[in-house]
mmCIF file of C-alpha atoms in Angstrom:
data_model
loop_
_atom_site.group_PDB
_atom_site.id
_atom_site.type_symbol
_atom_site.label_atom_id
_atom_site.label_comp_id
_atom_site.label_asym_id
_atom_site.label_seq_id
_atom_site.Cartn_x
_atom_site.Cartn_y
_atom_site.Cartn_z
ATOM 1 C CA GLY P 1 0.115 -0.793 -3.736
ATOM 2 C CA HIS P 2 1.689 -2.344 -0.463
ATOM 3 C CA PRO P 3 1.765 0.018 2.583
ATOM 4 C CA VAL P 4 5.079 1.359 3.532
ATOM 5 C CA LEU P 5 5.825 2.810 6.216
ATOM 6 C CA PHE P 6 9.904 4.015 6.936
ATOM 7 C CA LEU P 7 11.042 4.778 9.783
ATOM 8 C CA SER P 8 14.202 6.672 9.413
ATOM 9 C CA TYR P 9 16.340 7.906 12.308
ATOM 10 C CA ASP P 10 19.043 9.313 9.279
ATOM 11 C CA GLN P 11 16.628 11.566 7.268
ATOM 12 C CA SER P 12 13.622 13.809 7.174
ATOM 13 C CA PRO P 13 10.312 12.718 4.959
ATOM 14 C CA ALA P 14 11.451 15.228 2.398
ATOM 15 C CA GLN P 15 15.315 14.384 2.444
ATOM 16 C CA CYS P 16 14.400 10.563 1.697
ATOM 17 C CA VAL P 17 11.641 11.798 -1.029
ATOM 18 C CA ARG P 18 14.521 13.802 -2.583
ATOM 19 C CA GLN P 19 17.032 11.586 -2.911
ATOM 20 C CA MET P 20 13.953 9.168 -4.250
ATOM 21 C CA ILE P 21 13.726 11.697 -7.164
ATOM 22 C CA ALA P 22 17.778 11.577 -7.470
ATOM 23 C CA GLN P 23 17.600 7.648 -7.875
ATOM 24 C CA VAL P 24 14.659 7.743 -10.211
ATOM 25 C CA TYR P 25 15.227 10.498 -12.254
ATOM 26 C CA GLU P 26 19.086 11.322 -11.944
ATOM 27 C CA ILE P 27 18.445 14.195 -10.808
ATOM 28 C CA SER P 28 20.564 15.687 -7.705
ATOM 29 C CA VAL P 29 19.811 16.290 -4.604
ATOM 30 C CA GLY P 30 21.602 19.705 -4.947
ATOM 31 C CA GLN P 31 19.519 20.657 -8.068
ATOM 32 C CA GLN P 32 16.492 19.883 -6.635
ATOM 33 C CA ARG P 33 16.970 22.655 -3.924
ATOM 34 C CA GLU P 34 18.014 25.040 -6.125
ATOM 35 C CA PRO P 35 15.187 23.951 -8.851
ATOM 36 C CA MET P 36 14.934 28.035 -10.803
ATOM 37 C CA ARG P 37 18.715 27.499 -11.204
ATOM 38 C CA LEU P 38 19.421 23.907 -11.920
ATOM 39 C CA MET P 39 16.700 22.288 -12.726
ATOM 40 C CA SER P 40 15.021 22.799 -16.859
ATOM 41 C CA GLN P 41 11.216 22.561 -16.524
ATOM 42 C CA LYS P 42 10.969 19.413 -17.471
ATOM 43 C CA GLU P 43 12.783 17.946 -14.615
ATOM 44 C CA GLN P 44 10.788 20.103 -12.055
ATOM 45 C CA ASP P 45 7.843 18.575 -13.675
ATOM 46 C CA ARG P 46 9.007 15.185 -13.155
ATOM 47 C CA CYS P 47 10.001 15.983 -9.366
ATOM 48 C CA VAL P 48 5.842 17.456 -8.814
ATOM 49 C CA THR P 49 4.770 14.806 -10.836
ATOM 50 C CA PHE P 50 6.931 12.422 -8.791
ATOM 51 C CA ALA P 51 5.905 14.009 -5.504
ATOM 52 C CA ASN P 52 2.315 14.210 -5.977
ATOM 53 C CA TRP P 53 2.159 10.543 -6.804
ATOM 54 C CA ILE P 54 4.478 9.324 -3.824
ATOM 55 C CA ASN P 55 1.613 11.364 -1.691
ATOM 56 C CA GLY P 56 -0.918 9.194 -3.244
ATOM 57 C CA GLN P 57 0.515 5.994 -2.008
ATOM 58 C CA PRO P 58 -0.045 3.848 1.028
ATOM 59 C CA PHE P 59 3.603 5.445 2.094
ATOM 60 C CA GLU P 60 4.471 7.549 5.358
ATOM 61 C CA ILE P 61 8.130 7.952 6.635
ATOM 62 C CA ILE P 62 8.442 9.083 10.190
ATOM 63 C CA ARG P 63 12.165 10.947 10.923
ATOM 64 C CA CYS P 64 12.554 9.361 14.251
ATOM 65 C CA GLN P 65 15.155 10.993 17.131
ATOM 66 C CA ARG P 66 15.377 8.744 20.314
ATOM 67 C CA GLU P 67 12.548 6.160 20.273
ATOM 68 C CA GLY P 68 12.963 2.817 21.092
ATOM 69 C CA VAL P 69 11.534 -0.229 19.837
ATOM 70 C CA ASP P 70 7.898 -0.201 22.102
ATOM 71 C CA ARG P 71 7.508 3.543 19.967
ATOM 72 C CA LEU P 72 8.540 2.132 16.539
ATOM 73 C CA ILE P 73 6.020 -1.049 17.240
ATOM 74 C CA ALA P 74 3.235 1.203 18.214
ATOM 75 C CA TYR P 75 4.375 3.857 14.906
ATOM 76 C CA ALA P 76 4.150 0.711 12.634
ATOM 77 C CA ARG P 77 0.753 -0.800 14.173
ATOM 78 C CA ARG P 78 -0.927 2.781 13.848
ATOM 79 C CA PHE P 79 0.142 2.940 10.551
ATOM 80 C CA ILE P 80 -1.175 -0.768 9.383
ATOM 81 C CA LYS P 81 -4.486 0.023 10.814
ATOM 82 C CA ARG P 82 -4.512 3.335 8.865
ATOM 83 C CA ARG P 83 -3.486 2.466 5.702
ATOM 84 C CA ALA P 84 -4.939 -1.610 5.452
ATOM 85 C CA ASN P 85 -5.804 -2.243 2.102
ATOM 86 C CA GLY P 86 -5.582 -5.936 2.045
ATOM 87 C CA LYS P 87 -1.769 -6.046 0.650
ATOM 88 C CA THR P 88 1.514 -7.128 2.968
ATOM 89 C CA PRO P 89 2.247 -4.058 4.827
ATOM 90 C CA PHE P 90 5.913 -3.277 4.472
ATOM 91 C CA ILE P 91 7.749 -1.563 7.193
ATOM 92 C CA VAL P 92 11.692 -0.523 6.799
ATOM 93 C CA LEU P 93 13.466 0.669 10.105
ATOM 94 C CA ASP P 94 16.562 2.854 9.178
ATOM 95 C CA HIS P 95 18.700 1.809 10.753
ATOM 96 C CA ILE P 96 19.410 -0.415 13.756
ATOM 97 C CA GLY P 97 22.237 0.902 15.789
ATOM 98 C CA LYS P 98 20.021 4.158 16.313
ATOM 99 C CA VAL P 99 17.510 2.218 18.195
ATOM 100 C CA LYS P 100 17.168 3.431 21.304
ATOM 101 C CA PRO P 101 17.743 0.223 23.610
ATOM 102 C CA LYS P 102 15.367 -0.887 26.352
ATOM 103 C CA ASN P 103 18.637 -1.404 28.618
ATOM 104 C CA ASP P 104 21.559 0.606 27.795
ATOM 105 C CA LYS P 105 23.892 -1.937 29.783
ATOM 106 C CA LEU P 106 23.591 -4.282 27.044
ATOM 107 C CA SER P 107 26.001 -5.161 24.650
ATOM 108 C CA ALA P 108 25.443 -4.005 20.698
ATOM 109 C CA ASP P 109 24.575 -7.665 19.790
ATOM 110 C CA ARG P 110 21.762 -8.105 23.007
ATOM 111 C CA ILE P 111 20.646 -4.624 21.920
ATOM 112 C CA SER P 112 20.082 -5.680 17.836
ATOM 113 C CA GLY P 113 18.859 -9.061 18.803
ATOM 114 C CA ASP P 114 16.013 -7.396 21.538
ATOM 115 C CA VAL P 115 15.106 -4.976 18.341
ATOM 116 C CA THR P 116 15.319 -8.226 15.738
ATOM 117 C CA VAL P 117 12.872 -10.098 18.175
ATOM 118 C CA GLU P 118 10.134 -7.505 18.588
ATOM 119 C CA LEU P 119 9.996 -6.617 15.488
ATOM 120 C CA LYS P 120 9.911 -10.237 13.970
ATOM 121 C CA ALA P 121 6.916 -10.782 16.037
ATOM 122 C CA LEU P 122 5.144 -7.658 15.067
ATOM 123 C CA ALA P 123 5.898 -9.130 11.384
ATOM 124 C CA ASP P 124 4.355 -12.342 12.773
ATOM 125 C CA GLU P 125 1.350 -10.838 14.303
ATOM 126 C CA VAL P 126 0.248 -8.345 11.601
ATOM 127 C CA ALA P 127 1.476 -10.499 8.984
ATOM 128 C CA ALA P 128 3.338 -7.373 7.567
ATOM 129 C CA SER P 129 7.494 -7.972 5.931
ATOM 130 C CA VAL P 130 10.144 -5.889 7.862
ATOM 131 C CA LEU P 131 13.465 -4.588 6.870
ATOM 132 C CA ILE P 132 16.346 -3.777 9.105
ATOM 133 C CA LEU P 133 18.502 -1.534 7.333
ATOM 134 C CA ASN P 134 22.307 -1.633 9.354
ATOM 135 C CA GLN P 135 24.713 0.627 7.708
ATOM 136 C CA ARG P 136 28.466 -0.503 8.352
ATOM 137 C CA ASN P 137 30.765 0.548 11.010
ATOM 138 C CA GLY P 138 33.875 2.684 10.334
ATOM 139 C CA GLU P 139 36.677 -0.305 10.768
ATOM 140 C CA SER P 140 36.058 -1.045 7.819
ATOM 141 C CA GLY P 141 37.770 2.032 6.005
ATOM 142 C CA LYS P 142 40.769 0.765 7.687
ATOM 143 C CA ARG P 143 40.997 -2.777 6.835
ATOM 144 C CA GLN P 144 43.212 -3.672 3.327
ATOM 145 C CA ASN P 145 39.758 -5.430 1.762
ATOM 146 C CA PRO P 146 36.918 -3.172 2.812
ATOM 147 C CA ARG P 147 34.310 -5.862 1.607
ATOM 148 C CA PRO P 148 31.509 -6.633 3.868
ATOM 149 C CA ILE P 149 32.432 -8.950 6.927
ATOM 150 C CA ALA P 150 29.953 -10.186 9.879
ATOM 151 C CA LYS P 151 31.803 -7.857 12.335
ATOM 152 C CA ASP P 152 30.430 -4.964 10.481
ATOM 153 C CA LEU P 153 26.905 -5.480 11.795
ATOM 154 C CA TYR P 154 25.454 -3.867 14.502
ATOM 155 C CA GLY P 155 26.345 -6.092 17.259
ATOM 156 C CA GLY P 156 28.694 -7.848 15.459
ATOM 157 C CA GLU P 157 28.997 -11.664 14.226
ATOM 158 C CA ASN P 158 26.498 -12.485 17.036
ATOM 159 C CA ALA P 159 23.520 -9.971 15.900
ATOM 160 C CA ARG P 160 23.694 -12.774 12.914
ATOM 161 C CA ALA P 161 21.846 -15.230 14.389
ATOM 162 C CA ASP P 162 18.662 -12.933 15.356
ATOM 163 C CA TYR P 163 17.883 -11.951 11.666
ATOM 164 C CA ASP P 164 16.148 -14.333 9.144
ATOM 165 C CA ALA P 165 18.520 -13.153 6.284
ATOM 166 C CA VAL P 166 21.476 -10.790 5.376
ATOM 167 C CA LEU P 167 22.268 -9.356 2.494
ATOM 168 C CA THR P 168 25.018 -6.723 2.153
ATOM 169 C CA LEU P 169 25.710 -4.322 -0.587
ATOM 170 C CA TYR P 170 29.268 -3.291 -1.893
ATOM 171 C CA ARG P 171 30.582 -0.603 -4.130
ATOM 172 C CA PRO P 172 34.393 -1.510 -4.900
ATOM 173 C CA GLU P 173 34.263 1.794 -6.675
ATOM 174 C CA LYS P 174 33.203 3.786 -3.455
ATOM 175 C CA TYR P 175 36.411 2.191 -1.774
ATOM 176 C CA LYS P 176 39.283 2.310 -4.459
ATOM 177 C CA LYS P 177 39.344 6.219 -3.760
#
């Protein structure tokens, strides 16, 4: 019931919902693309039920492309104004490395810091929680041990200082291949 705004530089709203259905019901995105051929009636019904349920939630996905942090903050304020229901809003940014910087001459750690500081200020101002997703850089696949390290963050180790917390998810089975 908390208002959730998902700012996605990676996927469209439909792709995000398909991914959620895949995770909740284990109905692959490929199956969802060809429901008449690859899904049972029960699976089709689950997808429709989920889509109807999520459509009734205080939830919005915005597909971002070249927006800077100022535009993202405007999206968040507008969303909170429309969807305020007394519960803490949750704003998710996917992903920080694609936010258009105010000054593209800055280093990645400073760009990351600028975005993080602005979103933290927004969170404080509107009493929201903010989650900033950060995909790993490609260098991890070149290391002997691909486990996440601070250098994998957008902006590297110096960007860590601007975060309240950093959580890394690591799936060894993906990297053992």
